[in-house]
PDB file of C-alpha atoms (C1' of nucleotides) in Angstrom:
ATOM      1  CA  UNK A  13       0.000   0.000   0.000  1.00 85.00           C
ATOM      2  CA  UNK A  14       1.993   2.636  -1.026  1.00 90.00           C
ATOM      3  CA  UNK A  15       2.001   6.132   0.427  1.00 94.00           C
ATOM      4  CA  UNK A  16       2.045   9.417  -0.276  1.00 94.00           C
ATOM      5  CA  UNK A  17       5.373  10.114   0.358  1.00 95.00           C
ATOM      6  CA  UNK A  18       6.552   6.921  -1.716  1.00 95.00           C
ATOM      7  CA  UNK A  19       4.501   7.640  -4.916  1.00 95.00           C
ATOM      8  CA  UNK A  20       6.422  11.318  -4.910  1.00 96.00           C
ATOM      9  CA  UNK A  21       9.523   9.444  -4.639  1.00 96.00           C
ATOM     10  CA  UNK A  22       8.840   6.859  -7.577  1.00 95.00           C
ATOM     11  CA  UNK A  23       7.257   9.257  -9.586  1.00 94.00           C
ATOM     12  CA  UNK A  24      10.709  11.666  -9.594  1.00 96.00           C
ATOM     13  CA  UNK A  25      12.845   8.774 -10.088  1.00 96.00           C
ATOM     14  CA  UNK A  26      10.882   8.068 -12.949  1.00 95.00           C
ATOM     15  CA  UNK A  27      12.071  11.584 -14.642  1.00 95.00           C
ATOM     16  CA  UNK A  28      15.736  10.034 -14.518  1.00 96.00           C
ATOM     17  CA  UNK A  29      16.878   9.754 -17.841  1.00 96.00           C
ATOM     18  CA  UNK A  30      18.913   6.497 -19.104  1.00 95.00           C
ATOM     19  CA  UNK A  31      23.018   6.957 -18.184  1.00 94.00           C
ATOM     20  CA  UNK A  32      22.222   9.624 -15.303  1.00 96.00           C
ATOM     21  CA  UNK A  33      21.966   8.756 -11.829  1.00 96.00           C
ATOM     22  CA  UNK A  34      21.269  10.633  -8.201  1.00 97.00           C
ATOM     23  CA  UNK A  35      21.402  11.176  -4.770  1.00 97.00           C
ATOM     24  CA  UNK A  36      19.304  10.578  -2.180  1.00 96.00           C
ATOM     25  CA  UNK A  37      19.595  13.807  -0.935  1.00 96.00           C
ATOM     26  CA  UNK A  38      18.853  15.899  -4.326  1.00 96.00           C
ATOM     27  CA  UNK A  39      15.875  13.471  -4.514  1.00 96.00           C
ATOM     28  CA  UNK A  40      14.409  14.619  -0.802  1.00 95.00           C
ATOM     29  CA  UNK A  41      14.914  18.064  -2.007  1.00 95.00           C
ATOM     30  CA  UNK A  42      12.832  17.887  -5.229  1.00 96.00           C
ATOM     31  CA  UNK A  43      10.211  16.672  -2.624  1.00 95.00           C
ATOM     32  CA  UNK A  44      10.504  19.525  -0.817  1.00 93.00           C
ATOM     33  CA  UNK A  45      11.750  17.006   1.970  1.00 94.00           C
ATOM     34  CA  UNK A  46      15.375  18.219   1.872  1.00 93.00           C
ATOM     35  CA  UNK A  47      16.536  16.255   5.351  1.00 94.00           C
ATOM     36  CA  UNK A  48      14.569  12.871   4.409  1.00 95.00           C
ATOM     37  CA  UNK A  49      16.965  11.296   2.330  1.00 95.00           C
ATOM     38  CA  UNK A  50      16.940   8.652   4.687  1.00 95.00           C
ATOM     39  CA  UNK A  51      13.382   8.193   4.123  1.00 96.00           C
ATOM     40  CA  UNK A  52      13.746   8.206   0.638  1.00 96.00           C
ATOM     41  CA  UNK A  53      16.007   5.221   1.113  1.00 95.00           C
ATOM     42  CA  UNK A  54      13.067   3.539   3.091  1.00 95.00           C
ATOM     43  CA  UNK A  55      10.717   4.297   0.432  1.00 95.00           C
ATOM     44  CA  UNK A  56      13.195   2.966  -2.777  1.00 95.00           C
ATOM     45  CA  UNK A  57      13.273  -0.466  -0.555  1.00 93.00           C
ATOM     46  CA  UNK A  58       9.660  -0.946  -0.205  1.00 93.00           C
ATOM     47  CA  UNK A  59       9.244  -0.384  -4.023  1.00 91.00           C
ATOM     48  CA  UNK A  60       7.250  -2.644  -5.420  1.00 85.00           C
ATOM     49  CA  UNK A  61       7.986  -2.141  -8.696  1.00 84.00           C
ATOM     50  CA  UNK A  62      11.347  -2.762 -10.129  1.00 80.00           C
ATOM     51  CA  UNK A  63      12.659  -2.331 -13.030  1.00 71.00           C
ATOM     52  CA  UNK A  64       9.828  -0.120 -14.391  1.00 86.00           C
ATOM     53  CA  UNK A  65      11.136   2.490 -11.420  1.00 93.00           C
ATOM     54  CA  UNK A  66      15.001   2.603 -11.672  1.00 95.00           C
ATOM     55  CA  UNK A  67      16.148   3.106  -8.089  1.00 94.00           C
ATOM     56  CA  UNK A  68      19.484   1.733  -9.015  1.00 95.00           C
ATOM     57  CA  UNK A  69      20.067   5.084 -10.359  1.00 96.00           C
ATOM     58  CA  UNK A  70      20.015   6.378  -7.130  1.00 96.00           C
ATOM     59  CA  UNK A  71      23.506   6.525  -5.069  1.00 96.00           C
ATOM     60  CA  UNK A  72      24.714   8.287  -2.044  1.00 96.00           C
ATOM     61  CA  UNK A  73      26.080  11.802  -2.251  1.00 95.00           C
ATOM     62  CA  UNK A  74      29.660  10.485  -2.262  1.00 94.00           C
ATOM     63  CA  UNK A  75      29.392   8.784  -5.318  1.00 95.00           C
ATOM     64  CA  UNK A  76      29.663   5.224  -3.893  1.00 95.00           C
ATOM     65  CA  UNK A  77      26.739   2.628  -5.051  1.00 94.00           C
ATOM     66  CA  UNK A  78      24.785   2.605  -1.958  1.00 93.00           C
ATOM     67  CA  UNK A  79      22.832  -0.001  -0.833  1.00 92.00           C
ATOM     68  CA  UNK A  80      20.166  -2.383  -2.706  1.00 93.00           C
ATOM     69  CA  UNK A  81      17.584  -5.077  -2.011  1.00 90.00           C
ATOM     70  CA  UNK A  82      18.505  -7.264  -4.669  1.00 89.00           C
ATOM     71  CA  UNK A  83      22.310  -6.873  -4.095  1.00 88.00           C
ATOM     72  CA  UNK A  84      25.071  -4.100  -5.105  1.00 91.00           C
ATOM     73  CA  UNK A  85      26.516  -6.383  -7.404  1.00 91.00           C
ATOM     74  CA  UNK A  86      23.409  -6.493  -9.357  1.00 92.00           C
ATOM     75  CA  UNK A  87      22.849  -2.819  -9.118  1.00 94.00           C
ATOM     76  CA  UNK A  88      26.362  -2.520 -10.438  1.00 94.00           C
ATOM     77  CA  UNK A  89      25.983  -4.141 -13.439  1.00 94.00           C
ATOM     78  CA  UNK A  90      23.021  -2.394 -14.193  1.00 94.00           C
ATOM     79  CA  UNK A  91      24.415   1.060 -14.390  1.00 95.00           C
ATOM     80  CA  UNK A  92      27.249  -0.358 -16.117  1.00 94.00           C
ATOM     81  CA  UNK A  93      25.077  -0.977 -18.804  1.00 95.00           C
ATOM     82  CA  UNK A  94      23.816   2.493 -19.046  1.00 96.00           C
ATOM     83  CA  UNK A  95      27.779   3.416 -19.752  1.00 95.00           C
ATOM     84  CA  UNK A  96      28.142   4.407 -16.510  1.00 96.00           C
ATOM     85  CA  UNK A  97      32.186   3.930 -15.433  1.00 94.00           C
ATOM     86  CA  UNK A  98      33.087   2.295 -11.612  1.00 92.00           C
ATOM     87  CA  UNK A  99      35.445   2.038  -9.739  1.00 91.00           C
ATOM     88  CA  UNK A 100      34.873  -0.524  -7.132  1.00 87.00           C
ATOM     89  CA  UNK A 101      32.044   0.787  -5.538  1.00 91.00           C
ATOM     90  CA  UNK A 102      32.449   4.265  -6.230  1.00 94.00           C
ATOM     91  CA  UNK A 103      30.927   5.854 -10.120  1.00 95.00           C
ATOM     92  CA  UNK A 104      33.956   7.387 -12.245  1.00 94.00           C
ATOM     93  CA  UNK A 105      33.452  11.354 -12.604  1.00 94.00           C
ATOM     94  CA  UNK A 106      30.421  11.326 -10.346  1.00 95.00           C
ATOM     95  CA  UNK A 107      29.589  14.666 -11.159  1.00 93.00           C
ATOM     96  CA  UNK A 108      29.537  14.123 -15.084  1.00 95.00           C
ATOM     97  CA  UNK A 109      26.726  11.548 -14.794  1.00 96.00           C
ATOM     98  CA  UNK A 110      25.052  13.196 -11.806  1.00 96.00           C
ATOM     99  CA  UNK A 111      21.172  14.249 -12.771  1.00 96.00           C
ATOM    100  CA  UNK A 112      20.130  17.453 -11.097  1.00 94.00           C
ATOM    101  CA  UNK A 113      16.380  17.194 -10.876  1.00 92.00           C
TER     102      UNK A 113
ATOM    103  C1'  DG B   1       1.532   8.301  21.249  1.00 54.98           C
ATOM    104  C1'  DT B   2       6.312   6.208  21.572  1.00 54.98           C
ATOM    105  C1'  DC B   3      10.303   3.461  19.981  1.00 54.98           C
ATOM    106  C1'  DG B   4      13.423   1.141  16.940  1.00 54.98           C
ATOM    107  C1'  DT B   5      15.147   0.705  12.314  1.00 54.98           C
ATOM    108  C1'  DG B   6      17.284   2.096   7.938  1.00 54.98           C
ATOM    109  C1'  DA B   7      19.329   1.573   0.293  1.00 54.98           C
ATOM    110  C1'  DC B   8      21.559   8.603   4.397  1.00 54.98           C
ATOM    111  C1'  DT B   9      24.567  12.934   5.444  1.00 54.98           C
ATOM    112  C1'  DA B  10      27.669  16.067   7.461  1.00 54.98           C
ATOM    113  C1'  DG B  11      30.891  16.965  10.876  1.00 54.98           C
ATOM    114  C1'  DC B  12      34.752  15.741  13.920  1.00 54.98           C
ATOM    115  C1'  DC B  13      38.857  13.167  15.263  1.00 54.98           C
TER     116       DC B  13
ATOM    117  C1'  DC C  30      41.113   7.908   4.168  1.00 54.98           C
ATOM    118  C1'  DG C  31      38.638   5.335   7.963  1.00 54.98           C
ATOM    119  C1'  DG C  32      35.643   5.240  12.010  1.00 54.98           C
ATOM    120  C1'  DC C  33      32.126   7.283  15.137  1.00 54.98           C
ATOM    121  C1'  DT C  34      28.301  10.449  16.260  1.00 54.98           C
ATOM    122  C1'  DA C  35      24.361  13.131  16.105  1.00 54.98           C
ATOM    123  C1'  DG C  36      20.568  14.716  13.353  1.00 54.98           C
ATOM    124  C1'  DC C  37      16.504  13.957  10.203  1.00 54.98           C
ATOM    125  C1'  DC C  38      12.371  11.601   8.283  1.00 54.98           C
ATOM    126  C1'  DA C  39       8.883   7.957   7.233  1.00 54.98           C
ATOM    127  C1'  DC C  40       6.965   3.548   8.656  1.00 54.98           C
ATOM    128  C1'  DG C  41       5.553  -0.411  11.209  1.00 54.98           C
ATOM    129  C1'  DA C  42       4.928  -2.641  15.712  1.00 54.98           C
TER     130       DA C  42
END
DNA sequence: GTCGTGACTAGCC
DNA sequence: CGGCTAGCCACGA
């Protein structure tokens, strides 16, 4: 039963285009939520619809992958496949690939 | 109504 | 760079 809160948080994921990713954080701000990027974390984890909502595009504000229900490797791969570069667990050039809402 | 938990962040050492 | 802490928010018990 998704919530309010949630839906906003799918529904601006959604607007990420293909090869971009984001931040918790920037996403809690385009919610007007600024300080509930934690929450936003919560909300990506109970989402019940994957792929069709790409949270994997979603990382923390360091660059590094984050974390992921179905596993960081998989997550990994998946942004790999958008031509996004990695080292480790951290994306190459963050910034260049970074999606300001 | 209160408490614990978490896919977080920023600050400090 | 690594580790620890406090702060913030939504959600379920």
């Amino acid at each position: 039963m998704p919530t309010g809160f949630q839906k906003k948080v799918w529904q601006k994921i959604k607007n990420i285009p293909k090869g971009k990713v984001s931040t918790y954080k920037l996403l809690a701000f385009a919610i007007k939520k600024k300080k509930a990027y934690q929450a936003v974390g919560q909300a990506l984890k109970k989402n019940p619809f994957w792929p069709k909502v790409p949270c994997h595009r979603i990382v923390k504000s360091n660059g590094e992958l984050g974390g992921f229900s179905r596993g960081k490797r998989v997550k990994k791969r998946l942004l790999e496949k958008e031509e996004i570069g990695f080292k480790k667990n951290k994306i190459i050039d963050f910034k260049k690939y970074l999606y300001r809402f």
